[in-house]
Amino acid sequence: MHSTNKVLFFVLAMTTIVALVLSSLFYGLQGRVKINEEVYNKKATLSAIQTKLPKSLDEMTNEEILEIFNNQITQIVIDSKGNEMKPAEVEALGYGGDTAEKLDMSKEKKKPLENRAWPFYKYAADDGQNYYILAVRGNGLWDEIWGYLALESDLKTIAGASFDHKGETPGLGAEIKDNKQFQKNFIGTQIMDANGDYAGVLVRKGGAKNKKYEVDGITGATITADGVTDMIADGIKGYAPYLSGLTN
Amino acid sequence: MADTIVAEKKEASFSFGKKERKLLSDPLNDNNPITVQVLGICSALAVTTLFNKALVMSIAVVFVTMFASFFTSLLRNSIPKQVRMIVQLVIIAFLVTVVELTLKAFAYPMYKDLSVFIGLIITNCIVMGRLEAFAMANTPYKSLLDGIGNGIGYGVILLIVAAIREIFGKGSIGGIKLIGPSNEFLIDTTTSSIFGWYEPNNLMVLFPSAMFVIGALIWAHRAWNKKLVDIS
Amino acid sequence: MADLANLFIKSAFIENLALSYFLGMCSFLAVSKSVKTAFGLGLAVIFVLGITMPINWMINTYLLSETGIFGQDFTFLRLILFIAVIASMVQLVEMVVEKFSPSLYNSLGIFLPLITVNCAILGGSLFMVSKEYNFAESVSFGLGGGFGWFVAIVAIAAIREKIKYSHVPPALRGLGMAFMLTGLMGLAFMGLMGIDLGAF
């Protein structure tokens, strides 16, 4: 009996101390973590227009990133029919906010295409031009992949792209994120085909045939690359009504 | 007489003599956690694609082994026998959570990169192995040194593997671009006449390559340190 | 149902915990010297993964997440609770097996405590969280992952038993060769990547 009490006391004391220290650490650092998360997501969005930023993203401080986002970015949420959604409608989606960055693309992806909401960012660059950033999400080989496409002010030429993934194979599928050349190849391609329909960009195995509409694939990562093609095609389908509305 | 013994003991327990040095240096060679004790391989594989990742991981492991050994040794006489294992695990898990929260607050991108592998330090057998084999039977100070030694012995191998994989796989080290097919690299293989043949070897980025590199390291280590050769 | 069967096959072969993620390597390399012991450890891993995965799923969903019964974000306790569940499950399994099937206990007994520090178990639970599986999927993932690990360790042990008779350079014998073999097996398993299970 005595020894059982001792064990119980020891375990209880230990659990209390550990829980207290950890929870104070957790709540003490929570503010920083929140800011980090916010900046991390904003950085991901901005990475699509890397080349149009005043300086390299890696050299920017948290404050500078927040400043660009606050002053030069306009956030709009649109639906798949081409309408801008009102703040109240966005709030009703249940993501705890009415701005485009609050959208959980992973949850939106599970809805049918015609019911999805899409984030749309307008970036007023220092060179006086407007750039538009679209967010797309799809499936790679193992898990989800996602990316951001930046469009020139003509709304059909890609000004930059960035991709990320949850669990693609390092060295193969993960190259969509790690291989900067792959992302650079998107610059200058058109999301509109020769007939003027919104089509997306094809990642072609074995090398692009027409650099205006295609980019080179990644050796050994055909499925991830096809995932990128499908993801962009799907995304463009969702954005197309709004984009064509803007162009006119 | 009795006084001198006590004094000696006291001095011995905090001095940094030959014995203590051995505690630190042994894990680097004769008793290396990875190449000799075969502990903590799992995390050695996934985080060695990039040098920086391996560096952060090594520091985290040194921190965890060091303090886990220290705390366990401090509590070694009061830990009830029946729950020994769980108590040890709670100490380790506590330290790992501290590392995780710190990374989250101060190096968020690195935290994202390492993802579940930070959590897996808990089951890094080095930590648990040292607690069982050393800290449960030695003074806190010695355990601390043993923890540091083993953490560093692990870290060194991790860094060697990561350096090999990153240089041959990506042509860079720690993000500094050394050799590759564009002018962003120190040696541009598209223009260089000497290194024009070089092409990054993608195999090095894949998981299995870590097995080959560690296997080769063990081979080299045992060829050099003959007494470790497996005669069975 | 078909989805669950697919997930089982996927986690057993395509995303093999041992040969694709290289988890649980410590015991994998230490215990794969003979097929018999490898078989015992493999069985124990299936068992423990299959049990801890659903329990950890419930803990994560109902206790730790913001939508759980406490309505608070307790994720900072995740690692501690997961490892505590694994350690206590291993001990419980040990006691139950010892009581009801002494023969099984004798063959598994020595491996059970080893499993607590097998990263495949904790890794499986952490992957389950990051992949956002539901309850049924977590059971399937646990059993499939365990089965894959079992297959991998038995296969490697069989190769190691044979390679004893080959002329391996002395310094490479034993451990060094085990690493090379595991690496080669890993490469072979990469060949299974990208199989579309929906096509069957």
PDB file of N, CA and C in Angstrom, chain B residues 34-36 38-42 45-46 82 85-86 89-90 93-94 96-97 100-101 104 116-117 119-120 122-125 128 203 206-208 211-212 214-216 218-219 222-223 229-230 232, chain C residues 19-26 29 33 75-77 79-80 83-84 87-88 91 113 116-119 122-123 126-127 130 169-176 178-180 182-184 186-187 190:
ATOM      1  N   ILE B  34      25.854   5.876 -33.569  1.00  0.00           N
ATOM      2  CA  ILE B  34      25.308   5.397 -34.839  1.00  0.00           C
ATOM      3  C   ILE B  34      26.109   4.239 -35.409  1.00  0.00           C
ATOM      4  N   THR B  35      27.423   4.444 -35.558  1.00  0.00           N
ATOM      5  CA  THR B  35      28.165   3.419 -36.287  1.00  0.00           C
ATOM      6  C   THR B  35      28.530   2.209 -35.441  1.00  0.00           C
ATOM      7  N   VAL B  36      28.511   2.338 -34.109  1.00  0.00           N
ATOM      8  CA  VAL B  36      28.838   1.180 -33.286  1.00  0.00           C
ATOM      9  C   VAL B  36      27.644   0.665 -32.485  1.00  0.00           C
ATOM     10  N   VAL B  38      24.566   1.394 -33.055  1.00  0.00           N
ATOM     11  CA  VAL B  38      23.374   1.365 -33.927  1.00  0.00           C
ATOM     12  C   VAL B  38      22.132   1.890 -33.237  1.00  0.00           C
ATOM     13  N   LEU B  39      22.224   3.062 -32.691  1.00  0.00           N
ATOM     14  CA  LEU B  39      21.047   3.662 -32.074  1.00  0.00           C
ATOM     15  C   LEU B  39      20.681   4.934 -32.823  1.00  0.00           C
ATOM     16  N   GLY B  40      19.394   5.212 -32.874  1.00  0.00           N
ATOM     17  CA  GLY B  40      18.963   6.497 -33.437  1.00  0.00           C
ATOM     18  C   GLY B  40      19.135   6.631 -34.929  1.00  0.00           C
ATOM     19  N   ILE B  41      18.907   5.533 -35.649  1.00  0.00           N
ATOM     20  CA  ILE B  41      19.098   5.596 -37.093  1.00  0.00           C
ATOM     21  C   ILE B  41      17.941   6.315 -37.783  1.00  0.00           C
ATOM     22  N   CYS B  42      16.729   6.067 -37.295  1.00  0.00           N
ATOM     23  CA  CYS B  42      15.536   6.557 -38.001  1.00  0.00           C
ATOM     24  C   CYS B  42      15.660   8.019 -38.367  1.00  0.00           C
ATOM     25  N   LEU B  45      18.125   9.372 -41.048  1.00  0.00           N
ATOM     26  CA  LEU B  45      17.912   9.209 -42.475  1.00  0.00           C
ATOM     27  C   LEU B  45      17.113  10.349 -43.069  1.00  0.00           C
ATOM     28  N   ALA B  46      16.042  10.694 -42.383  1.00  0.00           N
ATOM     29  CA  ALA B  46      15.102  11.624 -42.990  1.00  0.00           C
ATOM     30  C   ALA B  46      15.610  13.053 -42.995  1.00  0.00           C
ATOM     31  N   GLN B  82       8.362   0.476 -10.620  1.00  0.00           N
ATOM     32  CA  GLN B  82       7.270  -0.002 -11.479  1.00  0.00           C
ATOM     33  C   GLN B  82       7.021   0.912 -12.677  1.00  0.00           C
ATOM     34  N   MET B  85      10.127   3.171 -16.782  1.00  0.00           N
ATOM     35  CA  MET B  85      10.133   3.406 -18.228  1.00  0.00           C
ATOM     36  C   MET B  85       9.277   4.620 -18.589  1.00  0.00           C
ATOM     37  N   ILE B  86       8.060   4.664 -18.021  1.00  0.00           N
ATOM     38  CA  ILE B  86       7.158   5.765 -18.355  1.00  0.00           C
ATOM     39  C   ILE B  86       7.711   7.088 -17.858  1.00  0.00           C
ATOM     40  N   LEU B  89      10.309   8.194 -20.237  1.00  0.00           N
ATOM     41  CA  LEU B  89       9.703   8.668 -21.479  1.00  0.00           C
ATOM     42  C   LEU B  89       9.065  10.040 -21.299  1.00  0.00           C
ATOM     43  N   VAL B  90       8.442  10.247 -20.128  1.00  0.00           N
ATOM     44  CA  VAL B  90       7.817  11.554 -19.899  1.00  0.00           C
ATOM     45  C   VAL B  90       8.882  12.646 -19.856  1.00  0.00           C
ATOM     46  N   ALA B  93       9.904  13.161 -23.470  1.00  0.00           N
ATOM     47  CA  ALA B  93       8.836  13.805 -24.234  1.00  0.00           C
ATOM     48  C   ALA B  93       8.697  15.264 -23.839  1.00  0.00           C
ATOM     49  N   PHE B  94       8.876  15.541 -22.549  1.00  0.00           N
ATOM     50  CA  PHE B  94       8.818  16.921 -22.064  1.00  0.00           C
ATOM     51  C   PHE B  94       9.890  17.771 -22.748  1.00  0.00           C
ATOM     52  N   VAL B  96      11.488  17.152 -25.510  1.00  0.00           N
ATOM     53  CA  VAL B  96      11.263  17.263 -26.950  1.00  0.00           C
ATOM     54  C   VAL B  96      10.177  18.290 -27.243  1.00  0.00           C
ATOM     55  N   THR B  97       9.138  18.319 -26.393  1.00  0.00           N
ATOM     56  CA  THR B  97       8.093  19.323 -26.601  1.00  0.00           C
ATOM     57  C   THR B  97       8.660  20.725 -26.429  1.00  0.00           C
ATOM     58  N   GLU B 100      10.342  21.530 -29.569  1.00  0.00           N
ATOM     59  CA  GLU B 100       9.362  21.772 -30.628  1.00  0.00           C
ATOM     60  C   GLU B 100       8.760  23.168 -30.507  1.00  0.00           C
ATOM     61  N   LEU B 101       8.365  23.527 -29.275  1.00  0.00           N
ATOM     62  CA  LEU B 101       7.759  24.846 -29.074  1.00  0.00           C
ATOM     63  C   LEU B 101       8.759  25.959 -29.374  1.00  0.00           C
ATOM     64  N   LYS B 104       9.127  26.320 -33.059  1.00  0.00           N
ATOM     65  CA  LYS B 104       7.905  26.908 -33.596  1.00  0.00           C
ATOM     66  C   LYS B 104       7.918  28.420 -33.416  1.00  0.00           C
ATOM     67  N   VAL B 116       7.383  15.822 -38.467  1.00  0.00           N
ATOM     68  CA  VAL B 116       7.231  14.792 -37.435  1.00  0.00           C
ATOM     69  C   VAL B 116       8.565  14.319 -36.869  1.00  0.00           C
ATOM     70  N   PHE B 117       9.665  14.647 -37.523  1.00  0.00           N
ATOM     71  CA  PHE B 117      10.926  14.075 -37.066  1.00  0.00           C
ATOM     72  C   PHE B 117      11.437  14.687 -35.772  1.00  0.00           C
ATOM     73  N   GLY B 119       9.371  15.220 -33.266  1.00  0.00           N
ATOM     74  CA  GLY B 119       8.679  14.360 -32.311  1.00  0.00           C
ATOM     75  C   GLY B 119       9.358  13.012 -32.169  1.00  0.00           C
ATOM     76  N   LEU B 120       9.951  12.554 -33.260  1.00  0.00           N
ATOM     77  CA  LEU B 120      10.559  11.227 -33.220  1.00  0.00           C
ATOM     78  C   LEU B 120      11.865  11.177 -32.430  1.00  0.00           C
ATOM     79  N   ILE B 122      11.929  11.518 -29.445  1.00  0.00           N
ATOM     80  CA  ILE B 122      11.521  10.746 -28.262  1.00  0.00           C
ATOM     81  C   ILE B 122      11.942   9.298 -28.399  1.00  0.00           C
ATOM     82  N   THR B 123      11.680   8.742 -29.569  1.00  0.00           N
ATOM     83  CA  THR B 123      11.986   7.328 -29.742  1.00  0.00           C
ATOM     84  C   THR B 123      13.383   7.136 -30.303  1.00  0.00           C
ATOM     85  N   ASN B 124      14.164   8.218 -30.359  1.00  0.00           N
ATOM     86  CA  ASN B 124      15.545   8.082 -30.742  1.00  0.00           C
ATOM     87  C   ASN B 124      16.220   7.246 -29.659  1.00  0.00           C
ATOM     88  N   CYS B 125      16.601   6.050 -30.021  1.00  0.00           N
ATOM     89  CA  CYS B 125      17.043   5.106 -28.986  1.00  0.00           C
ATOM     90  C   CYS B 125      18.276   5.593 -28.244  1.00  0.00           C
ATOM     91  N   MET B 128      17.035   7.154 -24.827  1.00  0.00           N
ATOM     92  CA  MET B 128      16.563   6.109 -23.935  1.00  0.00           C
ATOM     93  C   MET B 128      17.708   5.164 -23.543  1.00  0.00           C
ATOM     94  N   LEU B 203      20.126  10.495 -56.769  1.00  0.00           N
ATOM     95  CA  LEU B 203      20.024   9.352 -55.857  1.00  0.00           C
ATOM     96  C   LEU B 203      20.330   9.777 -54.427  1.00  0.00           C
ATOM     97  N   LEU B 206      17.416  10.878 -52.330  1.00  0.00           N
ATOM     98  CA  LEU B 206      16.433   9.870 -51.938  1.00  0.00           C
ATOM     99  C   LEU B 206      16.803   9.234 -50.602  1.00  0.00           C
ATOM    100  N   PHE B 207      15.776   8.763 -49.876  1.00  0.00           N
ATOM    101  CA  PHE B 207      16.011   8.143 -48.570  1.00  0.00           C
ATOM    102  C   PHE B 207      17.063   7.026 -48.592  1.00  0.00           C
ATOM    103  N   PRO B 208      16.956   6.038 -49.501  1.00  0.00           N
ATOM    104  CA  PRO B 208      17.863   4.891 -49.406  1.00  0.00           C
ATOM    105  C   PRO B 208      19.336   5.288 -49.437  1.00  0.00           C
ATOM    106  N   MET B 211      21.136   5.192 -46.255  1.00  0.00           N
ATOM    107  CA  MET B 211      21.563   3.872 -45.812  1.00  0.00           C
ATOM    108  C   MET B 211      22.927   3.542 -46.397  1.00  0.00           C
ATOM    109  N   PHE B 212      23.086   3.838 -47.706  1.00  0.00           N
ATOM    110  CA  PHE B 212      24.361   3.534 -48.357  1.00  0.00           C
ATOM    111  C   PHE B 212      25.484   4.348 -47.731  1.00  0.00           C
ATOM    112  N   ILE B 214      25.652   5.732 -44.711  1.00  0.00           N
ATOM    113  CA  ILE B 214      25.982   5.272 -43.361  1.00  0.00           C
ATOM    114  C   ILE B 214      26.696   3.924 -43.426  1.00  0.00           C
ATOM    115  N   GLY B 215      26.219   3.035 -44.308  1.00  0.00           N
ATOM    116  CA  GLY B 215      26.879   1.741 -44.479  1.00  0.00           C
ATOM    117  C   GLY B 215      28.345   1.923 -44.834  1.00  0.00           C
ATOM    118  N   ALA B 216      28.604   2.846 -45.769  1.00  0.00           N
ATOM    119  CA  ALA B 216      29.982   3.095 -46.188  1.00  0.00           C
ATOM    120  C   ALA B 216      30.796   3.693 -45.042  1.00  0.00           C
ATOM    121  N   ILE B 218      30.311   3.154 -41.857  1.00  0.00           N
ATOM    122  CA  ILE B 218      30.619   2.067 -40.924  1.00  0.00           C
ATOM    123  C   ILE B 218      31.789   1.250 -41.453  1.00  0.00           C
ATOM    124  N   TRP B 219      31.746   0.999 -42.743  1.00  0.00           N
ATOM    125  CA  TRP B 219      32.812   0.244 -43.404  1.00  0.00           C
ATOM    126  C   TRP B 219      34.159   0.936 -43.178  1.00  0.00           C
ATOM    127  N   ARG B 222      35.280   0.920 -39.493  1.00  0.00           N
ATOM    128  CA  ARG B 222      35.774  -0.363 -39.000  1.00  0.00           C
ATOM    129  C   ARG B 222      37.080  -0.776 -39.667  1.00  0.00           C
ATOM    130  N   ALA B 223      37.268  -0.323 -40.897  1.00  0.00           N
ATOM    131  CA  ALA B 223      38.520  -0.634 -41.569  1.00  0.00           C
ATOM    132  C   ALA B 223      39.661   0.094 -40.867  1.00  0.00           C
ATOM    133  N   VAL B 229      35.635  -4.600 -35.740  1.00  0.00           N
ATOM    134  CA  VAL B 229      35.174  -5.504 -36.794  1.00  0.00           C
ATOM    135  C   VAL B 229      34.327  -6.634 -36.218  1.00  0.00           C
ATOM    136  N   ASP B 230      33.218  -6.893 -36.891  1.00  0.00           N
ATOM    137  CA  ASP B 230      32.252  -7.905 -36.484  1.00  0.00           C
ATOM    138  C   ASP B 230      32.773  -9.274 -36.915  1.00  0.00           C
ATOM    139  N   SER B 232      31.485 -12.254 -36.024  1.00  0.00           N
ATOM    140  CA  SER B 232      30.488 -13.320 -36.021  1.00  0.00           C
ATOM    141  C   SER B 232      30.184 -13.828 -37.420  1.00  0.00           C
TER     142      SER B 232
ATOM    143  N   LEU C  19      10.727   0.536 -45.079  1.00  0.00           N
ATOM    144  CA  LEU C  19      11.570   0.673 -46.261  1.00  0.00           C
ATOM    145  C   LEU C  19      11.331   1.944 -47.078  1.00  0.00           C
ATOM    146  N   SER C  20      10.236   2.655 -46.822  1.00  0.00           N
ATOM    147  CA  SER C  20      10.062   3.933 -47.511  1.00  0.00           C
ATOM    148  C   SER C  20      10.376   5.100 -46.595  1.00  0.00           C
ATOM    149  N   TYR C  21      10.018   4.977 -45.314  1.00  0.00           N
ATOM    150  CA  TYR C  21      10.296   6.058 -44.375  1.00  0.00           C
ATOM    151  C   TYR C  21      11.460   5.726 -43.448  1.00  0.00           C
ATOM    152  N   PHE C  22      11.914   4.484 -43.468  1.00  0.00           N
ATOM    153  CA  PHE C  22      13.008   4.031 -42.602  1.00  0.00           C
ATOM    154  C   PHE C  22      12.747   4.343 -41.135  1.00  0.00           C
ATOM    155  N   LEU C  23      11.565   3.968 -40.681  1.00  0.00           N
ATOM    156  CA  LEU C  23      11.244   4.141 -39.267  1.00  0.00           C
ATOM    157  C   LEU C  23      11.449   2.818 -38.530  1.00  0.00           C
ATOM    158  N   GLY C  24      11.785   2.932 -37.259  1.00  0.00           N
ATOM    159  CA  GLY C  24      11.985   1.739 -36.445  1.00  0.00           C
ATOM    160  C   GLY C  24      13.261   1.010 -36.797  1.00  0.00           C
ATOM    161  N   MET C  25      14.262   1.784 -37.255  1.00  0.00           N
ATOM    162  CA  MET C  25      15.479   1.158 -37.765  1.00  0.00           C
ATOM    163  C   MET C  25      16.332   0.520 -36.666  1.00  0.00           C
ATOM    164  N   CYS C  26      16.293   1.093 -35.462  1.00  0.00           N
ATOM    165  CA  CYS C  26      17.165   0.555 -34.414  1.00  0.00           C
ATOM    166  C   CYS C  26      16.877  -0.917 -34.187  1.00  0.00           C
ATOM    167  N   LEU C  29      17.440  -3.209 -37.362  1.00  0.00           N
ATOM    168  CA  LEU C  29      18.789  -3.699 -37.639  1.00  0.00           C
ATOM    169  C   LEU C  29      19.287  -4.646 -36.561  1.00  0.00           C
ATOM    170  N   LYS C  33      18.789 -10.448 -37.360  1.00  0.00           N
ATOM    171  CA  LYS C  33      19.869 -11.391 -37.635  1.00  0.00           C
ATOM    172  C   LYS C  33      19.335 -12.770 -37.989  1.00  0.00           C
ATOM    173  N   THR C  75      -2.540  20.710 -27.955  1.00  0.00           N
ATOM    174  CA  THR C  75      -1.642  19.918 -28.787  1.00  0.00           C
ATOM    175  C   THR C  75      -0.229  19.826 -28.215  1.00  0.00           C
ATOM    176  N   PHE C  76       0.129  20.749 -27.321  1.00  0.00           N
ATOM    177  CA  PHE C  76       1.492  20.670 -26.771  1.00  0.00           C
ATOM    178  C   PHE C  76       1.667  19.457 -25.865  1.00  0.00           C
ATOM    179  N   LEU C  77       0.548  18.808 -25.496  1.00  0.00           N
ATOM    180  CA  LEU C  77       0.666  17.601 -24.685  1.00  0.00           C
ATOM    181  C   LEU C  77       0.654  16.342 -25.541  1.00  0.00           C
ATOM    182  N   LEU C  79       2.745  14.836 -27.712  1.00  0.00           N
ATOM    183  CA  LEU C  79       3.874  13.893 -27.678  1.00  0.00           C
ATOM    184  C   LEU C  79       3.869  13.083 -26.397  1.00  0.00           C
ATOM    185  N   ILE C  80       3.662  13.763 -25.271  1.00  0.00           N
ATOM    186  CA  ILE C  80       3.706  13.074 -23.974  1.00  0.00           C
ATOM    187  C   ILE C  80       2.596  12.042 -23.882  1.00  0.00           C
ATOM    188  N   ILE C  83       3.201   8.972 -26.265  1.00  0.00           N
ATOM    189  CA  ILE C  83       4.233   8.033 -25.826  1.00  0.00           C
ATOM    190  C   ILE C  83       3.787   7.315 -24.559  1.00  0.00           C
ATOM    191  N   ALA C  84       3.001   8.012 -23.722  1.00  0.00           N
ATOM    192  CA  ALA C  84       2.491   7.347 -22.524  1.00  0.00           C
ATOM    193  C   ALA C  84       1.526   6.234 -22.913  1.00  0.00           C
ATOM    194  N   ALA C  87       3.612   3.351 -24.277  1.00  0.00           N
ATOM    195  CA  ALA C  87       4.316   2.617 -23.219  1.00  0.00           C
ATOM    196  C   ALA C  87       3.357   1.789 -22.383  1.00  0.00           C
ATOM    197  N   SER C  88       2.192   2.382 -22.049  1.00  0.00           N
ATOM    198  CA  SER C  88       1.290   1.611 -21.192  1.00  0.00           C
ATOM    199  C   SER C  88       0.609   0.491 -21.974  1.00  0.00           C
ATOM    200  N   GLN C  91       2.937  -2.359 -22.088  1.00  0.00           N
ATOM    201  CA  GLN C  91       2.975  -3.072 -20.820  1.00  0.00           C
ATOM    202  C   GLN C  91       1.710  -3.917 -20.622  1.00  0.00           C
ATOM    203  N   PRO C 113       9.100  -5.045 -24.721  1.00  0.00           N
ATOM    204  CA  PRO C 113       9.583  -3.765 -24.195  1.00  0.00           C
ATOM    205  C   PRO C 113      10.345  -2.952 -25.248  1.00  0.00           C
ATOM    206  N   THR C 116       8.370  -0.119 -27.392  1.00  0.00           N
ATOM    207  CA  THR C 116       8.061   1.233 -26.944  1.00  0.00           C
ATOM    208  C   THR C 116       8.937   2.260 -27.643  1.00  0.00           C
ATOM    209  N   VAL C 117      10.206   1.916 -27.807  1.00  0.00           N
ATOM    210  CA  VAL C 117      11.100   2.893 -28.420  1.00  0.00           C
ATOM    211  C   VAL C 117      11.295   2.618 -29.909  1.00  0.00           C
ATOM    212  N   ASN C 118      10.353   1.915 -30.503  1.00  0.00           N
ATOM    213  CA  ASN C 118      10.412   1.708 -31.945  1.00  0.00           C
ATOM    214  C   ASN C 118       9.747   2.909 -32.621  1.00  0.00           C
ATOM    215  N   CYS C 119      10.523   3.659 -33.401  1.00  0.00           N
ATOM    216  CA  CYS C 119       9.952   4.900 -33.938  1.00  0.00           C
ATOM    217  C   CYS C 119       8.786   4.636 -34.872  1.00  0.00           C
ATOM    218  N   LEU C 122       5.470   5.373 -32.771  1.00  0.00           N
ATOM    219  CA  LEU C 122       5.183   6.791 -32.549  1.00  0.00           C
ATOM    220  C   LEU C 122       5.063   7.505 -33.900  1.00  0.00           C
ATOM    221  N   GLY C 123       5.959   7.166 -34.824  1.00  0.00           N
ATOM    222  CA  GLY C 123       5.915   7.774 -36.156  1.00  0.00           C
ATOM    223  C   GLY C 123       4.568   7.534 -36.818  1.00  0.00           C
ATOM    224  N   LEU C 126       2.090   9.877 -35.381  1.00  0.00           N
ATOM    225  CA  LEU C 126       2.304  11.260 -35.806  1.00  0.00           C
ATOM    226  C   LEU C 126       1.908  11.451 -37.268  1.00  0.00           C
ATOM    227  N   PHE C 127       2.190  10.439 -38.098  1.00  0.00           N
ATOM    228  CA  PHE C 127       1.770  10.519 -39.504  1.00  0.00           C
ATOM    229  C   PHE C 127       0.249  10.554 -39.604  1.00  0.00           C
ATOM    230  N   SER C 130      -0.822  14.017 -39.006  1.00  0.00           N
ATOM    231  CA  SER C 130      -0.527  14.973 -40.074  1.00  0.00           C
ATOM    232  C   SER C 130      -1.299  14.640 -41.349  1.00  0.00           C
ATOM    233  N   PRO C 169      33.761  -8.096 -47.377  1.00  0.00           N
ATOM    234  CA  PRO C 169      34.973  -7.566 -46.747  1.00  0.00           C
ATOM    235  C   PRO C 169      34.777  -7.509 -45.234  1.00  0.00           C
ATOM    236  N   PRO C 170      35.796  -7.874 -44.444  1.00  0.00           N
ATOM    237  CA  PRO C 170      35.631  -8.016 -42.994  1.00  0.00           C
ATOM    238  C   PRO C 170      35.006  -6.796 -42.333  1.00  0.00           C
ATOM    239  N   ALA C 171      35.468  -5.597 -42.734  1.00  0.00           N
ATOM    240  CA  ALA C 171      34.977  -4.403 -42.052  1.00  0.00           C
ATOM    241  C   ALA C 171      33.516  -4.119 -42.379  1.00  0.00           C
ATOM    242  N   LEU C 172      33.043  -4.687 -43.461  1.00  0.00           N
ATOM    243  CA  LEU C 172      31.666  -4.416 -43.872  1.00  0.00           C
ATOM    244  C   LEU C 172      30.700  -5.446 -43.306  1.00  0.00           C
ATOM    245  N   ARG C 173      31.257  -6.519 -42.761  1.00  0.00           N
ATOM    246  CA  ARG C 173      30.413  -7.615 -42.279  1.00  0.00           C
ATOM    247  C   ARG C 173      29.434  -7.160 -41.207  1.00  0.00           C
ATOM    248  N   GLY C 174      28.313  -7.821 -41.148  1.00  0.00           N
ATOM    249  CA  GLY C 174      27.348  -7.540 -40.093  1.00  0.00           C
ATOM    250  C   GLY C 174      26.607  -6.244 -40.343  1.00  0.00           C
ATOM    251  N   LEU C 175      26.868  -5.276 -39.487  1.00  0.00           N
ATOM    252  CA  LEU C 175      26.119  -4.034 -39.501  1.00  0.00           C
ATOM    253  C   LEU C 175      26.199  -3.281 -40.828  1.00  0.00           C
ATOM    254  N   GLY C 176      27.428  -3.095 -41.323  1.00  0.00           N
ATOM    255  CA  GLY C 176      27.608  -2.330 -42.552  1.00  0.00           C
ATOM    256  C   GLY C 176      26.791  -2.913 -43.678  1.00  0.00           C
ATOM    257  N   ALA C 178      24.185  -4.806 -43.410  1.00  0.00           N
ATOM    258  CA  ALA C 178      22.757  -4.670 -43.146  1.00  0.00           C
ATOM    259  C   ALA C 178      22.241  -3.327 -43.655  1.00  0.00           C
ATOM    260  N   PHE C 179      23.068  -2.298 -43.470  1.00  0.00           N
ATOM    261  CA  PHE C 179      22.671  -0.976 -43.969  1.00  0.00           C
ATOM    262  C   PHE C 179      22.532  -0.993 -45.487  1.00  0.00           C
ATOM    263  N   MET C 180      23.553  -1.531 -46.157  1.00  0.00           N
ATOM    264  CA  MET C 180      23.536  -1.563 -47.624  1.00  0.00           C
ATOM    265  C   MET C 180      22.294  -2.315 -48.116  1.00  0.00           C
ATOM    266  N   THR C 182      19.450  -2.868 -46.571  1.00  0.00           N
ATOM    267  CA  THR C 182      18.221  -2.125 -46.335  1.00  0.00           C
ATOM    268  C   THR C 182      18.064  -1.017 -47.372  1.00  0.00           C
ATOM    269  N   GLY C 183      19.189  -0.362 -47.693  1.00  0.00           N
ATOM    270  CA  GLY C 183      19.142   0.666 -48.720  1.00  0.00           C
ATOM    271  C   GLY C 183      18.680   0.107 -50.052  1.00  0.00           C
ATOM    272  N   LEU C 184      19.234  -1.047 -50.426  1.00  0.00           N
ATOM    273  CA  LEU C 184      18.857  -1.662 -51.703  1.00  0.00           C
ATOM    274  C   LEU C 184      17.383  -2.054 -51.699  1.00  0.00           C
ATOM    275  N   GLY C 186      15.127  -0.655 -49.975  1.00  0.00           N
ATOM    276  CA  GLY C 186      14.391   0.605 -50.049  1.00  0.00           C
ATOM    277  C   GLY C 186      14.242   1.055 -51.485  1.00  0.00           C
ATOM    278  N   LEU C 187      15.334   0.948 -52.260  1.00  0.00           N
ATOM    279  CA  LEU C 187      15.279   1.321 -53.677  1.00  0.00           C
ATOM    280  C   LEU C 187      14.264   0.459 -54.407  1.00  0.00           C
ATOM    281  N   MET C 190      10.885   1.530 -53.776  1.00  0.00           N
ATOM    282  CA  MET C 190      10.522   2.765 -54.465  1.00  0.00           C
ATOM    283  C   MET C 190       9.875   2.469 -55.804  1.00  0.00           C
TER     284      MET C 190
END
